[in-house]
Tab-separated table of C-alpha atoms in Angstrom:
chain	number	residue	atom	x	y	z
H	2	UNK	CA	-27.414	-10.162	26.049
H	3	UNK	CA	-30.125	-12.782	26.396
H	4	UNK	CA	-31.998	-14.468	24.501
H	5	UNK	CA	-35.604	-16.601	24.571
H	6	UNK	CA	-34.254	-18.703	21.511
H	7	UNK	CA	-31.175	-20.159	19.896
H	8	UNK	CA	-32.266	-18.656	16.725
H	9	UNK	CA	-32.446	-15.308	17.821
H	10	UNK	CA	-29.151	-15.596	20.164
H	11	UNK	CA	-27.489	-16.714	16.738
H	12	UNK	CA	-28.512	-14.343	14.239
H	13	UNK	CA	-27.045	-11.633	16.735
H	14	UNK	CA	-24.217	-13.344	16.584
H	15	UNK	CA	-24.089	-13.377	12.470
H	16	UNK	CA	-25.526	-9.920	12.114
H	17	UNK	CA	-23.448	-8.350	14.654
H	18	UNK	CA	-20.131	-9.499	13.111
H	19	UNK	CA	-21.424	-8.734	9.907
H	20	UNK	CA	-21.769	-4.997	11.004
H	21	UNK	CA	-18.637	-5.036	12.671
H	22	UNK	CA	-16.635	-6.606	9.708
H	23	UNK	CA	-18.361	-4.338	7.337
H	24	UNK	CA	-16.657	-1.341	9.387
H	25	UNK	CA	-13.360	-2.898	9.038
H	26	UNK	CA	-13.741	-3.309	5.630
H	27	UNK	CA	-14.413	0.500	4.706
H	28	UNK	CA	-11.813	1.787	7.541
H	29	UNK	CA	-9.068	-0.205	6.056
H	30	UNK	CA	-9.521	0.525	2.606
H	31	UNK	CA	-9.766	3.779	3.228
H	32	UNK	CA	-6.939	4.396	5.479
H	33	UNK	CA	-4.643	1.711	3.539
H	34	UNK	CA	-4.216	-0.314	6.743
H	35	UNK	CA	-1.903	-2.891	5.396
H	36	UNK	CA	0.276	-5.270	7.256
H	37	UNK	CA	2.484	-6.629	4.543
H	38	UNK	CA	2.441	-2.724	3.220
H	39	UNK	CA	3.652	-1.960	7.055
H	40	UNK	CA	6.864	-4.762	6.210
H	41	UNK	CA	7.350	-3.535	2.976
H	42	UNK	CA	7.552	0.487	4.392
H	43	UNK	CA	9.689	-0.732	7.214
H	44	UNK	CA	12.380	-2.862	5.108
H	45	UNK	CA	12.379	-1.298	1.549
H	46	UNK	CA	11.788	2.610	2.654
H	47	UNK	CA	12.320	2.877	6.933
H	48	UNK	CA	9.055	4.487	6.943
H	49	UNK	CA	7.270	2.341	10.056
H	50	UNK	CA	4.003	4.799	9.016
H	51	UNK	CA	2.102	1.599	9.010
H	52	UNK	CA	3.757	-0.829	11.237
H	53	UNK	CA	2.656	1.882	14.131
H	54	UNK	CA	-0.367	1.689	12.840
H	55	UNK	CA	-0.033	-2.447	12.811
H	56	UNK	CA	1.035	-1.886	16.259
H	57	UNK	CA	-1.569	0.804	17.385
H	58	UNK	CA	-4.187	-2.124	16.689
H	59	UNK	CA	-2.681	-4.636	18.684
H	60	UNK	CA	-2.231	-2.180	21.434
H	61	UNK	CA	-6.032	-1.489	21.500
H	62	UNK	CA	-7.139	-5.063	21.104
H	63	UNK	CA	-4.621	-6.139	23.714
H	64	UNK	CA	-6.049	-3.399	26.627
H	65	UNK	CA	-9.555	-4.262	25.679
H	66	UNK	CA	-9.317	-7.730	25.802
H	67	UNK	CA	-7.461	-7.478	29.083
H	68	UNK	CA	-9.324	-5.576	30.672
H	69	UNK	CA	-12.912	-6.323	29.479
H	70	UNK	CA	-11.713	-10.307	30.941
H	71	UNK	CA	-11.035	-9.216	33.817
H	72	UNK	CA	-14.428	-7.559	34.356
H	73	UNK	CA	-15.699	-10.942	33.450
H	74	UNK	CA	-17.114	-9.298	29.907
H	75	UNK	CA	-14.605	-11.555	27.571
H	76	UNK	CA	-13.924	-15.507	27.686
H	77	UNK	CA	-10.817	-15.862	26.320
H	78	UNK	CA	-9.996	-19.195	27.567
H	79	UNK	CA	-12.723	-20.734	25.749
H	80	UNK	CA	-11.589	-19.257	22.562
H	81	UNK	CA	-12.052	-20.504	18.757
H	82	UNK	CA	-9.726	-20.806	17.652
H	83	UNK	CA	-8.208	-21.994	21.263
H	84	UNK	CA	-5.253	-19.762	21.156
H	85	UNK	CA	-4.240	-20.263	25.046
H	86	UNK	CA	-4.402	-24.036	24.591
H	87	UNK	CA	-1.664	-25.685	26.955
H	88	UNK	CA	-0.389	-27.289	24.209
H	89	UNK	CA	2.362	-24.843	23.075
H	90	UNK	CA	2.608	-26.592	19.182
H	91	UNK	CA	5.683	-23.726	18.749
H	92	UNK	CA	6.867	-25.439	15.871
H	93	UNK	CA	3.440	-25.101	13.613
H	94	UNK	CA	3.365	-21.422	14.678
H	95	UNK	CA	6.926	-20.857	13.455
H	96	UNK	CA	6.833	-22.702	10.119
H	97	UNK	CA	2.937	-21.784	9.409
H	98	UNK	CA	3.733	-18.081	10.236
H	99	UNK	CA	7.107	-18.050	8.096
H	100	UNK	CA	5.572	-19.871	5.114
H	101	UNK	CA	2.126	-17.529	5.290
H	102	UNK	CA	4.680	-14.548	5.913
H	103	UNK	CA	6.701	-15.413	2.176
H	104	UNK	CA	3.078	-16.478	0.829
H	105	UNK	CA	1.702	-12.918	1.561
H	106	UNK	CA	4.437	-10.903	-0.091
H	107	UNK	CA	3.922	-12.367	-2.837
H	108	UNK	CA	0.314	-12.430	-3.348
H	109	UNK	CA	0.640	-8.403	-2.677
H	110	UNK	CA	-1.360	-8.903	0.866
H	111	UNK	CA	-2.793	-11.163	3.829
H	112	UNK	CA	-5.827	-12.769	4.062
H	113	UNK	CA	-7.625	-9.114	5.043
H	114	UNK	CA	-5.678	-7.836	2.383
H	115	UNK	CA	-7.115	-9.890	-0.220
H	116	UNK	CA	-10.425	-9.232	0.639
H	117	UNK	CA	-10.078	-5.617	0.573
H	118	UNK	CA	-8.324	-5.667	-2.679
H	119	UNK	CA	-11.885	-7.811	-4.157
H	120	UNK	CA	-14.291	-4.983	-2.354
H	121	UNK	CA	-11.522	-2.684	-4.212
H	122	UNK	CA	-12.372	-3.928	-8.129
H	123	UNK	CA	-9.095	-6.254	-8.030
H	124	UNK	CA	-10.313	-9.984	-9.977
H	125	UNK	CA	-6.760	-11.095	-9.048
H	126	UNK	CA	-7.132	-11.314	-5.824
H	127	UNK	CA	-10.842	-13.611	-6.196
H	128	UNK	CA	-8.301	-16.441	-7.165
H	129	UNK	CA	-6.255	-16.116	-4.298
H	130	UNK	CA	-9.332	-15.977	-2.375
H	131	UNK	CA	-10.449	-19.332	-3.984
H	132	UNK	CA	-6.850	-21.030	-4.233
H	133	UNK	CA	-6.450	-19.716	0.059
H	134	UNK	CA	-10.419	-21.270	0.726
H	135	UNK	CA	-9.933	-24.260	-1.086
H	136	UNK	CA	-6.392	-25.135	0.597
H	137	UNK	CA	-7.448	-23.752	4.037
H	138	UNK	CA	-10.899	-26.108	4.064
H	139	UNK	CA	-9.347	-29.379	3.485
H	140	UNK	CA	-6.474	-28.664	5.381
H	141	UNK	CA	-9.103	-29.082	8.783
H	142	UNK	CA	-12.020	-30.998	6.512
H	143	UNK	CA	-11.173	-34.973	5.227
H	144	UNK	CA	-11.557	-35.272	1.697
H	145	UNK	CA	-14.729	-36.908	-0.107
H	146	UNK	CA	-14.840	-40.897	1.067
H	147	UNK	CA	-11.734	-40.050	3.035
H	148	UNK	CA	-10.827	-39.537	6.775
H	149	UNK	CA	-7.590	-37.738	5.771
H	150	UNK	CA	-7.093	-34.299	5.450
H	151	UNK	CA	-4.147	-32.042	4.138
H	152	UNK	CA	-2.653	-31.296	8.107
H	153	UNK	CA	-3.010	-34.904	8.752
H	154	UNK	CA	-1.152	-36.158	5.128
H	155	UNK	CA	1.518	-33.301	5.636
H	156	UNK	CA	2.036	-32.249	8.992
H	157	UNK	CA	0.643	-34.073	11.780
H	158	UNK	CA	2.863	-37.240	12.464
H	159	UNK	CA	6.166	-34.894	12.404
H	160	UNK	CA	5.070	-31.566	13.761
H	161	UNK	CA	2.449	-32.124	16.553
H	162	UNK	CA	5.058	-34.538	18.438
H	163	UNK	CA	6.764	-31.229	18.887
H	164	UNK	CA	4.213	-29.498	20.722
H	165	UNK	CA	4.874	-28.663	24.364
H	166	UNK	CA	2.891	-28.810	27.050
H	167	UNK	CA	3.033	-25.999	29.268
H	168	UNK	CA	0.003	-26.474	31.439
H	169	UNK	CA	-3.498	-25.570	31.495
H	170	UNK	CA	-2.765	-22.546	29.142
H	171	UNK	CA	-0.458	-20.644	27.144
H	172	UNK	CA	-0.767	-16.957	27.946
H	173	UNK	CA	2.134	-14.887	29.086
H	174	UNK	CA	-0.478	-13.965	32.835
H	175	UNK	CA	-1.096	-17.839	33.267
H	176	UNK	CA	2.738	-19.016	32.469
H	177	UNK	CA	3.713	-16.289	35.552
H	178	UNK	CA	1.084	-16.853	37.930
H	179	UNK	CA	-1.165	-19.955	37.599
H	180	UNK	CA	-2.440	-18.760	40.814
H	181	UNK	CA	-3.251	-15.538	39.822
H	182	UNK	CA	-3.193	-15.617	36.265
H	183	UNK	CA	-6.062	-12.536	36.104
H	184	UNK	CA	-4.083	-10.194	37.602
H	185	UNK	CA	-0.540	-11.352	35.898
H	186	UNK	CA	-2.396	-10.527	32.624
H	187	UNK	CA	-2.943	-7.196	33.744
H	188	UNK	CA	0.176	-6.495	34.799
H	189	UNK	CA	1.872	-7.701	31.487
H	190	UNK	CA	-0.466	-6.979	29.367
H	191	UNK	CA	-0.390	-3.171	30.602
H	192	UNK	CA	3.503	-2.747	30.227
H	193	UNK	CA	3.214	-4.611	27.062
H	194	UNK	CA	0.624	-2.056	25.889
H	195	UNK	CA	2.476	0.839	27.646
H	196	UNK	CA	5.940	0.097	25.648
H	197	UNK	CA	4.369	-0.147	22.426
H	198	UNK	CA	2.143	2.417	22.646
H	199	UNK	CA	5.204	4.634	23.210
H	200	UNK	CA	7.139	3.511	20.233
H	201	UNK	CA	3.883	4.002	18.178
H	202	UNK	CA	3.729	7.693	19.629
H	203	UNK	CA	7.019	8.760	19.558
H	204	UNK	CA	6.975	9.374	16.017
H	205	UNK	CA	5.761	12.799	15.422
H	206	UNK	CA	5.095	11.914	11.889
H	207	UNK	CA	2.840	8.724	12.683
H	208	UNK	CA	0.481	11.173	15.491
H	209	UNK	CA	0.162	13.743	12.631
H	210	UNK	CA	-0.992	10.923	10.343
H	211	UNK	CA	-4.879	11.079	10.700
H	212	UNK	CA	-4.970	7.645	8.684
H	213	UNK	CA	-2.910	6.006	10.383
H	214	UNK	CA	-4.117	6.735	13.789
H	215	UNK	CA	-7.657	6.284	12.537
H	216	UNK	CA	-7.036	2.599	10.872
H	217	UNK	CA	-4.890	1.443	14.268
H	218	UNK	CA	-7.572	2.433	16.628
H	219	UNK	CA	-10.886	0.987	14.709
H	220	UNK	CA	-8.630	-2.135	13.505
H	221	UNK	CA	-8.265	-2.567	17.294
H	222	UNK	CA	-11.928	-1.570	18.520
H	223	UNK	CA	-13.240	-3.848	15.981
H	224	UNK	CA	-11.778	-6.764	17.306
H	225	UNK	CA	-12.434	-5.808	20.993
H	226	UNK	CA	-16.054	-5.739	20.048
H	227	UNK	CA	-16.300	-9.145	18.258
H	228	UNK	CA	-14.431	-10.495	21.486
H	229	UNK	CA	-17.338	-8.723	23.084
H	230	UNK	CA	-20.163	-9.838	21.481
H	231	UNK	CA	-19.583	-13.728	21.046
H	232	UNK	CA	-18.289	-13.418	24.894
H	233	UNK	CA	-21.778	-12.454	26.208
H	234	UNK	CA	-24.530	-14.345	23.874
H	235	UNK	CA	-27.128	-16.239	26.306
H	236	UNK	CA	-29.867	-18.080	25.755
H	237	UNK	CA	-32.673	-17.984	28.624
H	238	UNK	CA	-33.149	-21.809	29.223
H	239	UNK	CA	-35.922	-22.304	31.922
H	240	UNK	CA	-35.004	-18.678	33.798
H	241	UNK	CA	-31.000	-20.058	33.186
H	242	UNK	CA	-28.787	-17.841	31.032
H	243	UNK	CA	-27.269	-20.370	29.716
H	244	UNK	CA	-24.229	-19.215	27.033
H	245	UNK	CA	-24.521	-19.652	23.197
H	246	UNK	CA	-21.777	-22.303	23.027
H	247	UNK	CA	-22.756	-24.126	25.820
H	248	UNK	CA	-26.214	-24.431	24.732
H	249	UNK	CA	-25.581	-26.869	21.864
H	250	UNK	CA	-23.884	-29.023	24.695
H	251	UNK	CA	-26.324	-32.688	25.104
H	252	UNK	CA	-27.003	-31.560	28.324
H	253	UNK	CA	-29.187	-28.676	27.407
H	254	UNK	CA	-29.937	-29.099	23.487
H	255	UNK	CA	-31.017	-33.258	23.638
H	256	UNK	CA	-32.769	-31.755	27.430
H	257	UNK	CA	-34.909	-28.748	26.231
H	258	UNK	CA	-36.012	-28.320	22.566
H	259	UNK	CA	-38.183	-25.440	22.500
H	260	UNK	CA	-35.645	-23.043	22.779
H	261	UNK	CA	-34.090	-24.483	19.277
H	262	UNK	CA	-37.512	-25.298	17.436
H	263	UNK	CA	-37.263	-26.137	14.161
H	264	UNK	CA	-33.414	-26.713	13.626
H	265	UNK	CA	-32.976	-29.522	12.233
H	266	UNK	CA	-29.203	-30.350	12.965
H	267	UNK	CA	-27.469	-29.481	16.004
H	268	UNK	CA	-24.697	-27.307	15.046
H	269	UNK	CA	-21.028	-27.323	16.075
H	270	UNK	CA	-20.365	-25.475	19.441
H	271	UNK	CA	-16.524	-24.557	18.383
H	272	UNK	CA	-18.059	-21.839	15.910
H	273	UNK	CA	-19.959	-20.324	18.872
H	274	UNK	CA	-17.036	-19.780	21.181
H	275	UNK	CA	-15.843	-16.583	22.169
H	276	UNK	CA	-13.880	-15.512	18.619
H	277	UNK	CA	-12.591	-12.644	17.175
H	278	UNK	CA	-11.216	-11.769	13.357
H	279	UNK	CA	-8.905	-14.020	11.263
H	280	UNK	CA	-9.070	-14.505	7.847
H	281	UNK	CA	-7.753	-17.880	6.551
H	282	UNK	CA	-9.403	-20.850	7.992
H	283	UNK	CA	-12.836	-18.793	7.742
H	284	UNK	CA	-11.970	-18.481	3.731
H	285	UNK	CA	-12.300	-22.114	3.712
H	286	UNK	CA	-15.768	-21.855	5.589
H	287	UNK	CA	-16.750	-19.949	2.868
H	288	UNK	CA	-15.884	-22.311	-0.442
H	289	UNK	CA	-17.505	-24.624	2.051
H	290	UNK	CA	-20.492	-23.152	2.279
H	291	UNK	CA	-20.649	-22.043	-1.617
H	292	UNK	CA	-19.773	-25.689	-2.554
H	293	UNK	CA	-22.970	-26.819	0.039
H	294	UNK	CA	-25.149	-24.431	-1.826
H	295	UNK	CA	-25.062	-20.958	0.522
H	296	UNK	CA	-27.287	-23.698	3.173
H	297	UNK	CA	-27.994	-20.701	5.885
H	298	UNK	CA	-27.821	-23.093	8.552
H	299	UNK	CA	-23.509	-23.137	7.574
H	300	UNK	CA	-23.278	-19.283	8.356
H	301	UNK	CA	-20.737	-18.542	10.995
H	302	UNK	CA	-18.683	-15.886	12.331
H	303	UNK	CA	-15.723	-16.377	10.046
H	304	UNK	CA	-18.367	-16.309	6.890
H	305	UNK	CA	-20.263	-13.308	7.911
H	306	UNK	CA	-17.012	-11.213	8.759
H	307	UNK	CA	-15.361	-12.333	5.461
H	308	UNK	CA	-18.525	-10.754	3.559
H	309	UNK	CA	-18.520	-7.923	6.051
H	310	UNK	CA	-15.380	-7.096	5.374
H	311	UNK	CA	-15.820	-7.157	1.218
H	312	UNK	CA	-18.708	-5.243	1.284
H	313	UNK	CA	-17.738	-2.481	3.511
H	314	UNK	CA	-14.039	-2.388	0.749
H	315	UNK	CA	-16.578	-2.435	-1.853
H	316	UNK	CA	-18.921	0.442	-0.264
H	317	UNK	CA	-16.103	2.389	0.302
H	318	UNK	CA	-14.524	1.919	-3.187
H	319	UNK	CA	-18.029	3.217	-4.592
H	320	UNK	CA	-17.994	6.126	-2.438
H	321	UNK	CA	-14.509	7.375	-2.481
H	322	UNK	CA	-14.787	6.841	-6.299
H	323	UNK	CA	-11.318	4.336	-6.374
H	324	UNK	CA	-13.415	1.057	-7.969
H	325	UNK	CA	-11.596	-0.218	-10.380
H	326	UNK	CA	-11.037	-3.461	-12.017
H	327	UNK	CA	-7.335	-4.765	-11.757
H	328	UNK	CA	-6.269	-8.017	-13.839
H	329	UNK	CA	-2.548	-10.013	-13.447
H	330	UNK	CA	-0.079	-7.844	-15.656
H	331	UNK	CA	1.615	-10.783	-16.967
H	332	UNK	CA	2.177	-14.579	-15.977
H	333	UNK	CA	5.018	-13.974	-13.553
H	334	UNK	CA	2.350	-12.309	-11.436
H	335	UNK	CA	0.097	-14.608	-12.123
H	336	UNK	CA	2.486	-17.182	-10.538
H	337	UNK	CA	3.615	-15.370	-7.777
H	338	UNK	CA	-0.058	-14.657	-6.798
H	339	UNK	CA	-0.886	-18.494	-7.062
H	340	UNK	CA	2.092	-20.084	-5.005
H	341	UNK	CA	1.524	-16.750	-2.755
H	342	UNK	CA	-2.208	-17.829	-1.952
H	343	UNK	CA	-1.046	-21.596	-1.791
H	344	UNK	CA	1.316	-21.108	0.693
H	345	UNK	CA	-0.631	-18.290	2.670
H	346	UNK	CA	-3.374	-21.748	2.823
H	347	UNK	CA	-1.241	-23.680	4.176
H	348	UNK	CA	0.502	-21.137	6.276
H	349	UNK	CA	-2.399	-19.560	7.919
H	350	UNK	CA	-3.701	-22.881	9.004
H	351	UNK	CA	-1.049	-24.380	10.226
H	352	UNK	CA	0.210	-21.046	12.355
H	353	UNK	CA	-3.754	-20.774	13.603
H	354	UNK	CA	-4.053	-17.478	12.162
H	355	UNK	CA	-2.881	-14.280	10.193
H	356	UNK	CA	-1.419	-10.805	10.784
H	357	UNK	CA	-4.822	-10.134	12.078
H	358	UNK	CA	-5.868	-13.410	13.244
H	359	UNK	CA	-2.973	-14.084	15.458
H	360	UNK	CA	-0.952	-10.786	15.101
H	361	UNK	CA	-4.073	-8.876	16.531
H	362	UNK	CA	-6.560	-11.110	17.684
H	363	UNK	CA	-4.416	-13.865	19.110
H	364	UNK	CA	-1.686	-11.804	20.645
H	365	UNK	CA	-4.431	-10.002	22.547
H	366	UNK	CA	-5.299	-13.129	24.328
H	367	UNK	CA	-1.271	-13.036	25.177
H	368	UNK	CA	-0.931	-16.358	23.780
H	369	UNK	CA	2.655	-17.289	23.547
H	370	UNK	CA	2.060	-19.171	19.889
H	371	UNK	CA	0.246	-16.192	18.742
H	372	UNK	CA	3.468	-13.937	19.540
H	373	UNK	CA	5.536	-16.737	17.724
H	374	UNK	CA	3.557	-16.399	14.843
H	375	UNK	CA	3.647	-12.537	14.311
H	376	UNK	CA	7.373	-12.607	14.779
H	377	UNK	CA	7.589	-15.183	11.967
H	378	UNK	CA	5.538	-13.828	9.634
H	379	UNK	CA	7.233	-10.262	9.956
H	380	UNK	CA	10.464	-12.555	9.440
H	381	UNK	CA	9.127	-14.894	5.952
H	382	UNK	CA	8.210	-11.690	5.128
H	383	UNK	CA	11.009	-9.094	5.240
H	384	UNK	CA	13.221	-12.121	4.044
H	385	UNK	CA	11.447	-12.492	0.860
H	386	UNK	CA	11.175	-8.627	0.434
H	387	UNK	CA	14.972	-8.607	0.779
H	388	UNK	CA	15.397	-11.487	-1.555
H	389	UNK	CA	13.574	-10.396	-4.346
H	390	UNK	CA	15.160	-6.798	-4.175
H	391	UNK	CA	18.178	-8.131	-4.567
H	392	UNK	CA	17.326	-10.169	-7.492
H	393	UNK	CA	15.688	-7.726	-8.672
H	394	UNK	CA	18.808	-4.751	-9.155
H	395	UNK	CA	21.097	-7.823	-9.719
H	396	UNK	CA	19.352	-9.476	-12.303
H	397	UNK	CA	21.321	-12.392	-13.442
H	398	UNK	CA	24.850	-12.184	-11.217
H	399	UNK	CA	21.813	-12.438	-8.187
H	400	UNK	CA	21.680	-16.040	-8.115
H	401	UNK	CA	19.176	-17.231	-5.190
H	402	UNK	CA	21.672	-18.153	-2.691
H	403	UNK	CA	23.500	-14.819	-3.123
H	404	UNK	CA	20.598	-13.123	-2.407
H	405	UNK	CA	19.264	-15.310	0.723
H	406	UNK	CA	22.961	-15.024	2.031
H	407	UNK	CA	22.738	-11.150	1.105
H	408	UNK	CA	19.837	-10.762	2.763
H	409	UNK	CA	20.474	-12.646	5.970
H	410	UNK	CA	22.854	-9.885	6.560
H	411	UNK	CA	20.954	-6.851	5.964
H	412	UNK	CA	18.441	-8.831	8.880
H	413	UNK	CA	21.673	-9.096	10.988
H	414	UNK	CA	21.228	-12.456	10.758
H	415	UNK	CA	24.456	-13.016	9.278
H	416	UNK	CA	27.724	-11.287	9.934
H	417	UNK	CA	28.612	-9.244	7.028
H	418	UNK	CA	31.834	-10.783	6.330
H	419	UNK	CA	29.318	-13.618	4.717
H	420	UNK	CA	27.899	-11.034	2.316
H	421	UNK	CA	27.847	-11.808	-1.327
H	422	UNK	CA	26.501	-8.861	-2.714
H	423	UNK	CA	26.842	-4.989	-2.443
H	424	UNK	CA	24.612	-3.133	-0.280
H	425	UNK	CA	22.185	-0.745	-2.305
């Protein structure tokens, strides 16, 4: 797709994802697409109903994106967030995903969660919405009169030193064959696909499960097409197609103005990079640009698919006639939703992502960190589950190491000899 302006080349952009997002909204409210539901099934019930469905996603985001790169139709190297980096930081992935994985459960939902649950009539989750922007924004922005910034106050001088560097990137293709990492992605990619999409299949109750199938698939074909759309943006620059992102570069946007007439300030390229849907980070976009006065210039893809998304939850709500206005039933779940959105803030930035953000988006790039992250925020996530059921049936006699101890077990983490409590 190209463009005679910047203008018009970005407003595709923010319109496009808009559309998209507002799909994603609607489809996952109504098929209850839910990833910490899909944990919750799998631990608590064994009914993996919606972890297929989890699955089924990743499955079609992962052929798409491998395929569509290799025709040359998706730049996933150039990625924002740059999930192939060849910095391997293995250690933020693990901790952010683990920390966002305990913050989800119990805040009720991920980021996407949380923003299907406002479209939905549900106040409670507007707080963790604000609590999760607010955390996530100054986490990667310094604070007023200040070059710090949360990651650089908490994290930085212990965690990054722990980073690896595995070359010029991550991915599974490129860590094979450097020399033909196209090809290697392919290859792994498809078998990846292939042994998941059996798994997801061989349930005869999941491929009877019309919901299911339906909120795997668009889930998936959503974030295909946002890979799509900011992969192919051009702007015609003297009979060049040059691409969005690199049009902000000096060497075309200080060179040729007429193509950005009228903008005042340059914007950031990052924001214009190939991208697909995560959740956290662009919640702090958002109290950014609400606490900079809704400026239009600030619009990105993360703000335009985190109003998408609301408004297609909210559209669907209206339609399907479930709006309804849900308030914290007491102060222990106003507590649990508060440290759960405070830690999902933390967590999400930290791990670069979310259950869709790097459980679906990034893990269709093959990024090692990205597969790091969805295994440890499964993990933060079933632990906690397991912890407070315990707690819960035990009451008192349930002290917390019991129940950490107990559960550790159940996840065959533990041999059982170490278990403190009685199976139920």
């Amino acid at each position: 797709m190209i463009f005679d302006s910047f203008t018009e080349a970005q407003s595709m952009l923010l319109w496009s994802t808009f559309a998209i997002a507002l799909v994603m909204g609607a489809v996952v409210n109504k098929t209850n697409f839910c990833t910490m539901g899909a944990v919750s099934d799998a631990v608590n019930m064994g009914d993996w109903g919606r972890m297929r469905a989890w699955l089924l996603a990743i499955v079609v985001a992962l052929v798409g994106v491998i395929v569509l790169e290799a025709a040359g139709m998706v730049a996933a190297n150039d990625a924002f967030p740059p999930y192939r980096m060849g910095q391997l930081v293995w250690a933020e992935n693990l901790l952010g995903g683990f920390i966002f994985g305990i913050g989800m459960t119990l805040a009720s939902g991920c980021g996407n969660k949380c923003l299907i649950r406002i479209g939905g009539g549900n106040i409670k989750s507007i707080m963790v919405l604000l609590i999760i922007g607010v955390i996530a924004y100054f986490m990667v922005n310094p604070f007023p009169g200040s070059d710090q910034t949360l990651m650089s106050i908490l994290f930085i001088d212990w965690i990054r030193p722990l980073a690896v560097n595995v070359g010029p990137y991550q991915d599974l293709g490129s860590l094979v064959s450097r020399d033909n990492a196209e090809m290697a992605r392919l290859v792994i990619g498809g078998v990846i696909a292939l042994a998941l999409l059996v798994f997801v299949l061989k349930s005869a109750e999941f491929r009877s499960s019309f919901d299911n199938i339906l909120g795997g698939v668009v889930v998936g074909l959503c974030v295909v097409g946002a890979w799509y759309i900011t992969s192919n943006l051009y702007i015609n620059i003297e009979d060049e197609a040059v691409a969005l992102r690199h049009a902000v570069t000096p060497d075309y946007w200080d060179m040729y103005t007429d193509f950005h007439e009228g903008i005042e300030e340059k914007p950031v390229a990052a924001p214009l990079s190939p991208q697909s849907f995560t959740f956290i980070n662009p919640m702090g976009q958002t109290v950014g640009y609400a606490a900079q006065g809704f400026d239009s210039s600030l619009l990105t893809f993360g703000i335009m698919s985190v109003f998408g998304v609301i408004l297609g939850s909210l559209l669907w709500s209206l339609l399907s006639k479930g709006f309804r206005i849900e308030w914290f039933a007491g102060f222990k779940d106003f507590l649990n939703h508060f440290i759960g959105a405070v830690l999902m803030g933390f967590g999400g930035v930290l791990a670069m992502g979310c259950t869709v953000g790097q459980a679906i988006t990034g893990v269709s790039t093959l990024a090692v960190g990205s597969i790091i992250t969805f295994i440890a925020i499964v993990f933060g996530s079933a632990l906690t589950m397991k912890i407070q059921y315990y707690k819960m049936v035990y009451e008192d006699e349930a002290t917390f190491g019991k129940a950490l101890i107990t559960a550790l077990v159940d996840l065959r983490l533990l041999p059982a000899s170490l278990r403190k409590l009685d199976a139920v």
